[in-house]
Amino acid sequence: MANLNELEISATAAEQCAVACRAFADDILGVVTMVQRADHGGGFGTLPSGLALARKYSELAVGGPGSLSTLLQAHIAIASSLADTFTEMGRNYQSTDSEAAQRITPK
């Protein structure tokens, strides 16, 4: 039984979680690619204010620290880290289970 601050998860469940996290990261990467390839300019005219507005919207999509592509990259990093964590949990579960089985199996 798990304590309040512990999580018990089987090796199979851990691997399923890791696969889901990797798939999620791959899906987000597809969105990042789409955002980066999209044409973010134009549509605001040729006046200086229109050009400045087009530039600002482009920077919000791909550019500075608050841009959509930067935010999506952060989500990819988190999902990838979670996948690694679940993979490690699965390995630890298998290792602990094997060790426990050896201790209780008569020799």
Backbone as JSON, one array per atom type, in Angstrom:
{
  "sequence": "MANLNELEISATAAEQCAVACRAFADDILGVVTMVQRADHGGGFGTLPSGLALARKYSELAVGGPGSLSTLLQAHIAIASSLADTFTEMGRNYQSTDSEAAQRITPK",
  "N": [[0.84, -1.18, 0.0], [0.55, 2.23, -0.79], [2.04, 5.12, 0.64], [0.91, 8.4, 1.65], [2.42, 10.28, 0.14], [3.43, 8.82, -1.96], [3.56, 6.98, -5.02], [2.37, 4.15, -6.51], [2.97, 2.11, -9.26], [2.49, -0.15, -11.88], [4.83, -1.95, -13.98], [3.9, -2.24, -16.59], [1.84, -0.31, -16.72], [3.39, 1.96, -16.28], [4.97, 1.98, -18.59], [2.99, 2.36, -20.52], [2.15, 4.92, -19.82], [4.52, 6.32, -20.36], [4.72, 5.95, -23.14], [2.41, 7.33, -23.94], [3.08, 9.93, -23.11], [5.3, 10.44, -24.76], [4.03, 10.33, -27.27], [2.31, 12.51, -27.02], [4.21, 14.59, -26.84], [5.33, 14.36, -29.4], [3.09, 15.04, -30.94], [2.74, 17.71, -30.18], [5.11, 18.73, -31.18], [4.57, 18.59, -33.88], [2.67, 20.63, -34.06], [4.28, 22.82, -33.41], [6.0, 22.85, -35.6], [4.12, 23.44, -37.61], [3.31, 26.01, -36.78], [5.71, 27.4, -37.04], [6.11, 27.27, -39.79], [3.98, 28.65, -40.82], [2.66, 31.51, -42.49], [3.14, 34.5, -41.1], [3.04, 37.13, -41.66], [1.78, 40.12, -43.29], [-1.54, 41.21, -44.28], [-2.13, 43.39, -42.73], [-1.74, 45.7, -44.04], [0.27, 48.34, -45.6], [1.04, 50.53, -44.2], [3.04, 52.11, -41.63], [2.05, 51.46, -39.03], [0.54, 49.18, -39.57], [2.52, 47.44, -40.5], [4.05, 47.25, -38.18], [2.2, 46.04, -36.5], [1.86, 43.56, -37.81], [4.44, 42.53, -37.49], [4.51, 42.3, -34.7], [2.5, 40.36, -34.21], [3.68, 38.23, -35.52], [5.94, 37.83, -33.93], [4.67, 36.98, -31.62], [3.84, 34.47, -32.35], [6.15, 33.07, -33.28], [9.16, 33.51, -31.9], [10.09, 35.58, -29.44], [10.55, 35.1, -25.81], [7.96, 34.72, -24.8], [6.51, 33.62, -26.82], [4.31, 31.56, -28.83], [5.54, 29.3, -29.99], [7.77, 28.97, -28.3], [6.53, 28.44, -25.86], [5.23, 26.05, -26.51], [7.47, 24.44, -26.98], [8.43, 24.24, -24.37], [6.39, 22.71, -23.25], [6.82, 20.35, -24.66], [9.3, 19.6, -23.63], [8.59, 19.09, -20.95], [6.74, 16.96, -21.25], [8.45, 15.06, -22.39], [10.26, 14.7, -20.3], [8.54, 13.63, -18.38], [7.93, 11.23, -19.67], [10.43, 9.96, -19.57], [10.63, 9.72, -16.79], [8.47, 8.0, -16.19], [9.36, 5.73, -17.59], [11.64, 5.08, -16.12], [10.41, 4.55, -13.68], [9.04, 2.22, -14.34], [11.2, 0.49, -14.85], [12.36, 0.42, -12.29], [10.27, -0.75, -10.88], [10.19, -3.33, -12.02], [12.74, -4.24, -11.31], [12.66, -4.13, -8.49], [10.56, -5.9, -8.03], [11.65, -8.29, -9.03], [13.81, -8.63, -7.27], [12.42, -8.94, -4.85], [11.03, -11.28, -5.39], [13.14, -13.1, -5.57], [14.03, -13.1, -2.94], [11.91, -14.27, -1.56], [11.57, -16.73, -2.7], [12.06, -20.14, -2.26], [15.27, -21.7, -1.87]],
  "CA": [[0.0, 0.0, 0.0], [1.33, 3.44, -0.91], [1.84, 6.19, 1.61], [0.27, 9.58, 1.09], [3.28, 10.97, -0.81], [4.03, 7.85, -2.85], [2.74, 6.5, -6.11], [2.73, 2.82, -6.96], [2.53, 1.92, -10.63], [3.08, -1.37, -12.44], [5.75, -1.74, -15.11], [3.09, -2.09, -17.8], [1.19, 1.0, -16.66], [4.44, 2.97, -16.44], [5.35, 2.03, -20.0], [1.86, 2.97, -21.24], [2.23, 6.36, -19.54], [5.68, 6.84, -21.09], [4.35, 5.98, -24.56], [1.45, 8.42, -24.1], [3.82, 11.2, -22.99], [6.09, 10.62, -25.99], [3.09, 10.64, -28.35], [1.88, 13.89, -26.79], [5.33, 15.46, -27.23], [5.41, 14.32, -30.87], [1.96, 15.81, -31.47], [3.03, 19.13, -29.98], [6.18, 19.07, -32.13], [3.89, 18.84, -35.15], [2.06, 21.96, -33.98], [5.39, 23.78, -33.46], [6.42, 22.91, -37.01], [3.07, 24.14, -38.34], [3.36, 27.42, -36.4], [6.92, 27.99, -37.6], [5.99, 27.33, -41.25], [2.87, 29.51, -41.19], [2.97, 32.88, -42.89], [2.61, 35.38, -40.06], [3.09, 38.52, -42.12], [0.73, 40.57, -44.2], [-2.9, 41.34, -43.79], [-2.32, 44.61, -41.95], [-1.47, 46.84, -44.9], [1.65, 48.8, -45.77], [1.33, 51.67, -43.33], [3.95, 51.72, -40.54], [1.33, 50.8, -37.93], [0.17, 47.85, -40.05], [3.74, 46.64, -40.52], [4.42, 46.99, -36.78], [1.24, 45.06, -35.98], [2.2, 42.28, -38.42], [5.67, 42.09, -36.83], [4.15, 41.92, -33.33], [1.8, 39.07, -34.26], [4.67, 37.23, -35.9], [6.76, 37.56, -32.74], [3.86, 36.23, -30.66], [3.78, 33.09, -32.82], [7.51, 32.51, -33.31], [10.1, 34.58, -31.59], [10.58, 35.84, -28.1], [10.33, 34.16, -24.72], [6.54, 34.49, -24.56], [5.85, 33.21, -28.06], [3.63, 30.27, -28.84], [6.49, 28.22, -30.26], [8.58, 28.78, -27.1], [5.65, 27.79, -24.88], [5.04, 24.67, -26.95], [8.74, 23.73, -26.73], [8.47, 23.95, -22.94], [5.49, 21.58, -23.04], [7.5, 19.17, -25.19], [10.33, 19.23, -22.65], [7.92, 18.51, -19.79], [6.2, 15.65, -21.63], [9.59, 14.16, -22.56], [10.76, 14.42, -18.96], [7.58, 12.71, -17.77], [8.12, 9.92, -20.31], [11.64, 9.39, -18.97], [10.31, 9.38, -15.41], [7.65, 6.78, -16.21], [10.22, 4.62, -18.02], [12.46, 4.74, -14.96], [9.52, 3.92, -12.69], [8.8, 0.85, -14.8], [12.44, -0.27, -14.61], [12.48, 0.22, -10.84], [9.24, -1.71, -10.47], [10.64, -4.67, -12.42], [13.91, -4.59, -10.52], [12.2, -4.37, -7.12], [9.74, -7.11, -8.04], [12.57, -9.42, -9.2], [14.55, -8.79, -6.01], [11.49, -9.47, -3.85], [10.76, -12.68, -5.75], [14.33, -13.9, -5.22], [14.1, -13.2, -1.47], [10.88, -15.13, -1.0], [11.58, -18.02, -3.37], [12.96, -21.08, -1.57], [16.45, -22.08, -2.65]],
  "C": [[0.89, 1.25, 0.0], [1.02, 4.41, 0.22], [1.24, 7.39, 0.9], [1.1, 10.24, 0.0], [3.97, 10.02, -1.77], [3.03, 7.43, -3.92], [3.25, 5.13, -6.51], [2.16, 2.62, -8.36], [3.23, 0.69, -11.18], [3.99, -1.01, -13.62], [4.97, -1.5, -16.4], [2.42, -0.71, -17.84], [2.21, 2.12, -16.86], [4.83, 3.11, -17.9], [4.24, 2.66, -20.84], [1.86, 4.49, -21.04], [3.38, 7.0, -20.32], [5.37, 6.96, -22.58], [3.39, 7.14, -24.83], [2.13, 9.78, -24.02], [4.65, 11.48, -24.24], [5.2, 10.98, -27.18], [2.6, 12.08, -28.24], [2.96, 14.87, -27.22], [5.48, 15.5, -28.75], [4.29, 15.13, -31.51], [2.22, 17.31, -31.33], [4.13, 19.58, -30.94], [5.59, 19.34, -33.51], [3.24, 20.21, -35.18], [3.14, 23.04, -34.07], [5.84, 23.96, -34.9], [5.41, 23.69, -37.84], [3.11, 25.65, -38.04], [4.57, 28.1, -37.04], [6.83, 28.16, -39.12], [4.91, 28.3, -41.71], [3.37, 30.9, -41.56], [2.32, 33.82, -41.89], [2.6, 36.85, -40.49], [1.89, 38.87, -42.97], [-0.61, 40.71, -43.51], [-3.17, 42.6, -43.0], [-1.98, 45.86, -42.75], [-0.01, 47.24, -44.9], [1.99, 50.03, -44.95], [2.24, 51.2, -42.19], [3.24, 51.01, -39.39], [0.91, 49.38, -38.33], [1.37, 46.92, -40.08], [4.18, 46.28, -39.1], [3.49, 45.95, -36.17], [1.54, 43.66, -36.53], [3.44, 41.69, -37.75], [5.37, 41.58, -35.41], [3.45, 40.57, -33.3], [2.75, 37.94, -34.63], [5.54, 36.84, -34.72], [5.98, 36.77, -31.68], [3.77, 34.75, -31.06], [5.15, 32.42, -32.72], [8.47, 33.64, -32.99], [10.53, 34.59, -30.15], [10.19, 34.81, -27.06], [8.85, 33.86, -24.44], [5.8, 33.98, -25.78], [5.22, 31.83, -27.94], [4.61, 29.13, -29.06], [7.38, 27.94, -29.04], [7.78, 28.06, -26.02], [5.44, 26.32, -25.24], [6.31, 23.84, -26.74], [8.87, 23.37, -25.25], [7.56, 22.77, -22.6], [6.11, 20.28, -23.55], [8.55, 18.68, -24.18], [9.71, 18.56, -21.43], [7.39, 17.11, -20.11], [7.32, 14.63, -21.81], [10.18, 13.76, -21.21], [9.83, 13.44, -18.23], [7.73, 11.31, -18.36], [9.34, 9.23, -19.73], [11.39, 8.94, -17.53], [9.49, 8.1, -15.34], [8.47, 5.56, -16.63], [11.07, 4.14, -16.86], [11.62, 4.07, -13.88], [9.26, 2.46, -13.06], [10.01, -0.05, -14.57], [12.59, -0.57, -13.12], [11.46, -0.79, -10.33], [9.69, -3.13, -10.79], [11.8, -5.14, -11.56], [13.5, -4.94, -9.09], [11.4, -5.67, -7.05], [10.64, -8.35, -8.18], [13.35, -9.69, -7.91], [13.66, -9.4, -4.93], [11.2, -10.94, -4.13], [11.92, -13.58, -5.39], [14.41, -14.12, -3.71], [13.06, -14.18, -0.92], [10.82, -16.52, -1.64], [12.53, -18.95, -2.63], [14.09, -21.51, -2.48], [16.72, -23.54, -2.56]]
}
